[in-house]
Short mmCIF file of C-alpha atoms and ligand atoms in Angstrom, two decimals:
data_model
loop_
_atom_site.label_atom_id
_atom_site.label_comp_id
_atom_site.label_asym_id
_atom_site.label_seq_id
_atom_site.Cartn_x
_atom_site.Cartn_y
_atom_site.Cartn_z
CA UNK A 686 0.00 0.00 0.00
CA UNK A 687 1.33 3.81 -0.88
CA UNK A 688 1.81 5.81 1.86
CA UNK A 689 -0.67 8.73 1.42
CA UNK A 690 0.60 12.50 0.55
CA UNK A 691 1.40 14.55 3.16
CA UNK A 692 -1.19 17.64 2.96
CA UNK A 693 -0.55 20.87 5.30
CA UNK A 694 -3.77 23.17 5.40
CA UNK A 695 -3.64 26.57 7.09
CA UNK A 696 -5.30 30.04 6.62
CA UNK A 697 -3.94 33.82 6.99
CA UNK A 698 -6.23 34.76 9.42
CA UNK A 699 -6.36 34.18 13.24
CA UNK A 700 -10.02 35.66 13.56
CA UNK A 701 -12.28 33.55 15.14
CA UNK A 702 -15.37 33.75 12.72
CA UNK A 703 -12.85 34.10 9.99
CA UNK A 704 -13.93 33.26 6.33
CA UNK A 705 -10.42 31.58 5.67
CA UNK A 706 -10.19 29.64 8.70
CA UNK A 707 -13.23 28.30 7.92
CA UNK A 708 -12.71 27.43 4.23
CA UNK A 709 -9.46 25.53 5.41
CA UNK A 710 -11.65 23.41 8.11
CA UNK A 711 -13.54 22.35 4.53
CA UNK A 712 -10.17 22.25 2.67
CA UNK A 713 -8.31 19.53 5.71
CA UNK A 714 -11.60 17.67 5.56
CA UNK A 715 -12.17 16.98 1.36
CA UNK A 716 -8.60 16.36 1.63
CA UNK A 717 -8.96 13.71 4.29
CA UNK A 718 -11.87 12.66 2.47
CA UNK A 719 -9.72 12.17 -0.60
CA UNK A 720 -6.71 9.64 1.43
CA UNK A 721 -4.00 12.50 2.16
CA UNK A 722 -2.76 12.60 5.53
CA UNK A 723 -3.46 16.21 6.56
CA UNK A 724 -2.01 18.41 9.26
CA UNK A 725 -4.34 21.30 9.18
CA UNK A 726 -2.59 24.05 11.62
CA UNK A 727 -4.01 27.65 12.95
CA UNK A 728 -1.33 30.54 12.88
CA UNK A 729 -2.60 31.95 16.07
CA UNK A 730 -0.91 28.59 18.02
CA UNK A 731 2.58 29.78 16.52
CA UNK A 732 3.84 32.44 18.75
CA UNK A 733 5.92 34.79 16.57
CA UNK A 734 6.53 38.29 16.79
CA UNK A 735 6.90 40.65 14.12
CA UNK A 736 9.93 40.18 12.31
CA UNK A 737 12.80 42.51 13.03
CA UNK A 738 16.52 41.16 12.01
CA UNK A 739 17.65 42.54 15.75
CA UNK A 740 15.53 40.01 17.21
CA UNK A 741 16.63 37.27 15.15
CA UNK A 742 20.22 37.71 15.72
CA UNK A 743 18.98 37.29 19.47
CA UNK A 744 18.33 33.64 18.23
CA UNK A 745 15.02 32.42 15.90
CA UNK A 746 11.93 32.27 17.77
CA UNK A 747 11.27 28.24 18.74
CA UNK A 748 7.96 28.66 17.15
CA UNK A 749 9.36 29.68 13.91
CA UNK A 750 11.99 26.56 13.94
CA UNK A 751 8.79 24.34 14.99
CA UNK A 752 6.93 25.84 11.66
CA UNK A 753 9.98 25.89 9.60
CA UNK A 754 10.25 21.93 10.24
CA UNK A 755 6.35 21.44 9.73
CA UNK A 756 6.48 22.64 6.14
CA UNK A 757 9.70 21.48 5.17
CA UNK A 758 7.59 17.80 6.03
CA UNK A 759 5.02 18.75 3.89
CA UNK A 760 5.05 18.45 0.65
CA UNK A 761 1.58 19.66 -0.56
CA UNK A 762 0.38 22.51 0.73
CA UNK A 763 -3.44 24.76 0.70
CA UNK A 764 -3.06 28.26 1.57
CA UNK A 765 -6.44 30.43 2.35
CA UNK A 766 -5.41 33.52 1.83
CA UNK A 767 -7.71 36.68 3.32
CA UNK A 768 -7.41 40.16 1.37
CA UNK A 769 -6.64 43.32 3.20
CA UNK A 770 -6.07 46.33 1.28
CA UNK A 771 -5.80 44.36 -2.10
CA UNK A 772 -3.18 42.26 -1.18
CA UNK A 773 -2.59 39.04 1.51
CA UNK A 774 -2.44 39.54 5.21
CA UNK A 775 0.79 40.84 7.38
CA UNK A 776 -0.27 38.09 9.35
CA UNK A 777 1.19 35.51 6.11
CA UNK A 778 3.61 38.04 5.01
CA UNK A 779 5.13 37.72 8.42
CA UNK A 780 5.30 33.75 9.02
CA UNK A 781 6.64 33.28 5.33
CA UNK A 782 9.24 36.03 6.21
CA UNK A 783 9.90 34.71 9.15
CA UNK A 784 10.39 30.80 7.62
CA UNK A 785 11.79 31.52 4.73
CA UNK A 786 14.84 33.85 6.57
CA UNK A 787 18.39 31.26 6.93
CA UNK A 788 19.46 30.44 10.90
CA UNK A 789 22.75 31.61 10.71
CA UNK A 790 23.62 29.48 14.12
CA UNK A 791 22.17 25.99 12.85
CA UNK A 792 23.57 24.96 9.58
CA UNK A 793 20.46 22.71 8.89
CA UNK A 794 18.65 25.78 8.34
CA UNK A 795 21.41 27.80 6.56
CA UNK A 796 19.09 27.46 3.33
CA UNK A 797 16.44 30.30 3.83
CA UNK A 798 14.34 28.86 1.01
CA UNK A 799 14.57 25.02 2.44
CA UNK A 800 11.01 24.85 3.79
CA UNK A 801 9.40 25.96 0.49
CA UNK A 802 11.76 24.02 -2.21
CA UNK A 803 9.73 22.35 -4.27
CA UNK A 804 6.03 22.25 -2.92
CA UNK A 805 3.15 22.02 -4.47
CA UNK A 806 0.85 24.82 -3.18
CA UNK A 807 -2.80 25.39 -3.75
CA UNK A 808 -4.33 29.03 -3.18
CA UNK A 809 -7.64 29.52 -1.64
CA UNK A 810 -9.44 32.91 -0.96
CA UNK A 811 -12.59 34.00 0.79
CA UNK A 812 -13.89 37.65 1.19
CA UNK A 813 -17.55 38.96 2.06
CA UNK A 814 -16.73 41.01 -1.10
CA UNK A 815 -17.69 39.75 -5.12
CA UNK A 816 -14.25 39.27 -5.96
CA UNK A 817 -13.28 36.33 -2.75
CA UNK A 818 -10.00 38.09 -1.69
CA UNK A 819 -8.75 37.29 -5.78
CA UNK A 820 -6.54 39.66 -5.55
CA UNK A 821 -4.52 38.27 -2.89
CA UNK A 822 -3.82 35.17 -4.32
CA UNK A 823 -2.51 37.90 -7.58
CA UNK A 824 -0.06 38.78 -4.96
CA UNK A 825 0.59 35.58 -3.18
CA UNK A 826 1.60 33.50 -5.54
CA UNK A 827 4.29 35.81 -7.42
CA UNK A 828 5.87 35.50 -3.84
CA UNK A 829 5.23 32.03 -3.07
CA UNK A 830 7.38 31.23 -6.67
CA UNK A 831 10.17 33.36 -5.59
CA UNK A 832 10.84 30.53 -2.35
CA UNK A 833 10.36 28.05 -5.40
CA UNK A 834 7.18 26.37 -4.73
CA UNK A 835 4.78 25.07 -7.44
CA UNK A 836 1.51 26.88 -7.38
CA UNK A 837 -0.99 25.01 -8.68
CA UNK A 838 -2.71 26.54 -11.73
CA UNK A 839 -6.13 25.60 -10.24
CA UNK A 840 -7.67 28.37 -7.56
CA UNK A 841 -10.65 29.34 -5.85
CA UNK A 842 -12.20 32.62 -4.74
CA UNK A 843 -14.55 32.42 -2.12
CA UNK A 844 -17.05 35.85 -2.87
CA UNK A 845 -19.71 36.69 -0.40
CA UNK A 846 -18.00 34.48 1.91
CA UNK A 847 -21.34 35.87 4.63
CA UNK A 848 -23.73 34.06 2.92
CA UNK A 849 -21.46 30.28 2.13
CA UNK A 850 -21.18 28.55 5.29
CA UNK A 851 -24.46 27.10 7.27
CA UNK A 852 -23.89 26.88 11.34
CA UNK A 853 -21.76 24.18 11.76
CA UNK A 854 -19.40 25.98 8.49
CA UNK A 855 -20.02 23.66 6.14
CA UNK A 856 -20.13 25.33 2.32
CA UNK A 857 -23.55 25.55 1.75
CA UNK A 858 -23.62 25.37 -2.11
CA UNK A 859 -22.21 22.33 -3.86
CA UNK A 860 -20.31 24.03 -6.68
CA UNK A 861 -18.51 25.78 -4.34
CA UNK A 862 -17.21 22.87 -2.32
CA UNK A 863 -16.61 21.33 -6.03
CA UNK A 864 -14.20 24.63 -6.80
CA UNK A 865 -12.41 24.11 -3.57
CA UNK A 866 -12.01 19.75 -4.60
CA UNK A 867 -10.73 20.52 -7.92
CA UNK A 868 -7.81 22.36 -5.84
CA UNK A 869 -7.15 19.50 -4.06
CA UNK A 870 -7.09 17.11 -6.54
CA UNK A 871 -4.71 18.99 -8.44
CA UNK A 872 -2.27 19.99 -5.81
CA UNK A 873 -2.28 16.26 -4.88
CA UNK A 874 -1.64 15.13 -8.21
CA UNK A 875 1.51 17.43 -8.43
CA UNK A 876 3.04 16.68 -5.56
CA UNK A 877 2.41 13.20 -6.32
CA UNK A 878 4.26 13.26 -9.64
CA UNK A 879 6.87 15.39 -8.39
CA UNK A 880 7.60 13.23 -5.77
CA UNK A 881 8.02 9.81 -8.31
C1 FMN B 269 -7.58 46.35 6.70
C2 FMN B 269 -8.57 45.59 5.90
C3 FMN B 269 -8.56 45.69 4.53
C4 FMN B 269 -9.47 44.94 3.76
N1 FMN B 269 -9.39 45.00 2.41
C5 FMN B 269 -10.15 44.17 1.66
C6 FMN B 269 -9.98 44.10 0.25
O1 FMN B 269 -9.14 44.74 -0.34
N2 FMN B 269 -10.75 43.24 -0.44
C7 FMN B 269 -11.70 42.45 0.18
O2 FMN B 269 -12.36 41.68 -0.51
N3 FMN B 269 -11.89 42.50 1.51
C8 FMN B 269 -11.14 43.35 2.27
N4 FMN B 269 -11.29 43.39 3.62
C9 FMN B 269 -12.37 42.59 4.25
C10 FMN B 269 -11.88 41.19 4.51
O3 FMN B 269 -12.00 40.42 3.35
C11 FMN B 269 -12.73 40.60 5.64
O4 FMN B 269 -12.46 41.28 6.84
C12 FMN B 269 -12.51 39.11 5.79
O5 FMN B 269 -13.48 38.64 6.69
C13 FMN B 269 -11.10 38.80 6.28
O6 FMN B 269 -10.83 37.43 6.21
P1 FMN B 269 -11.19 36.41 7.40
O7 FMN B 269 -12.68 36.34 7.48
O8 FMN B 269 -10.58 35.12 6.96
O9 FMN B 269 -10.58 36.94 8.67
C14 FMN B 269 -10.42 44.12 4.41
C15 FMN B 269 -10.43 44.05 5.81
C16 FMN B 269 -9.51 44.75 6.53
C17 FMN B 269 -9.49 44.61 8.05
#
């Protein structure tokens, strides 16, 4: 028997009602639903500060190392981006910038990029707004390619996020939970055949 593909899930927001946290919850569980082996984490249980290169050379924050290792394991990834202003959140900006910088001290993790080499990364998005936070995921993935991942061409957009989940935050409308599959499948499929 294969062993099954290692899926990390996480979202760019720590707000509790958040669209994006929810839309991962769905993400981790078609995934499971589909054989990977999913670690679906929440930002707000890594504790790590703004970056600022004075703190670092005080020593990298353990909860950076413990996320650096965590998606260097991973080699499929689903992102669910939030928009602010446009863009993604500081809240992403920060942990990539933060995971992607070298540990001088520790030459395991002289290799700033070593966590994002080669993953296969799927781009979610969900905004109250029409557009689902699209324009995120315009700036995202320019950056996410620069630490040499593979973004899968496949993406969602999750518009009028308000109205999509029901009370326990399931998607309410089928095609939408169909968009966010189709992700999955792909990303999977990539990571699979990058991995052979
Ligand atoms: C500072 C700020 C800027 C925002 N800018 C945008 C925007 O450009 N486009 C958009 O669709 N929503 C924008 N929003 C609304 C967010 O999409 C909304 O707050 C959403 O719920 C955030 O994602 P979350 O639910 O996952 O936390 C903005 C919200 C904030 C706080």
């Amino acid at each position: 028997m294969s062993t099954p593909p290692k899926l990390l899930v996480f979202a760019g927001s720590t707000r509790l009602a958040s669209f994006n946290r929810k839309l991962a919850h769905t993400a981790a569980e078609l995934a499971r639903a589909a054989g990977a082996d999913v670690t679906h984490i929440e930002l707000a249980d890594f504790d790590i500060p703004i970056y600022n290169a004075d703190l670092e050379a005080r020593g990298t924050p353990p909860d950076v190392m413990k996320l650096k290792q965590i998606m260097f394991e991973h080699p499929a990834w689903i992102i669910c981006s939030p928009e602010y202003n446009g863009s993604y959140t500081a809240l992403l900006k920060n942990t990539i910038d933060w995971v992607s910088s070298p540990v001088k001290s520790d030459p395991a993790w002289h290799e700033g990029f070593k966590s994002f080499t080669g993953k296969v990364v799927g781009v979610l998005s969900a905004s109250p707004g029409a557009l689902g936070g699209l324009r995120s995921q315009s700036h995202l993935v320019p950056l996410l390619l620069n630490a040499q991942c593979w973004v899968a061409p496949k993406a969602f957009a999750l518009g009028r996020a308000g109205e999509a989940f029901d009370a326990d935050n399931q998607l309410l409308n089928e095609a939408h939970r169909k968009n966010v599959q189709a992700v999955i499948d792909q990303v999977l499929f990539a990571s699979a055949r990058l991995a052979a």
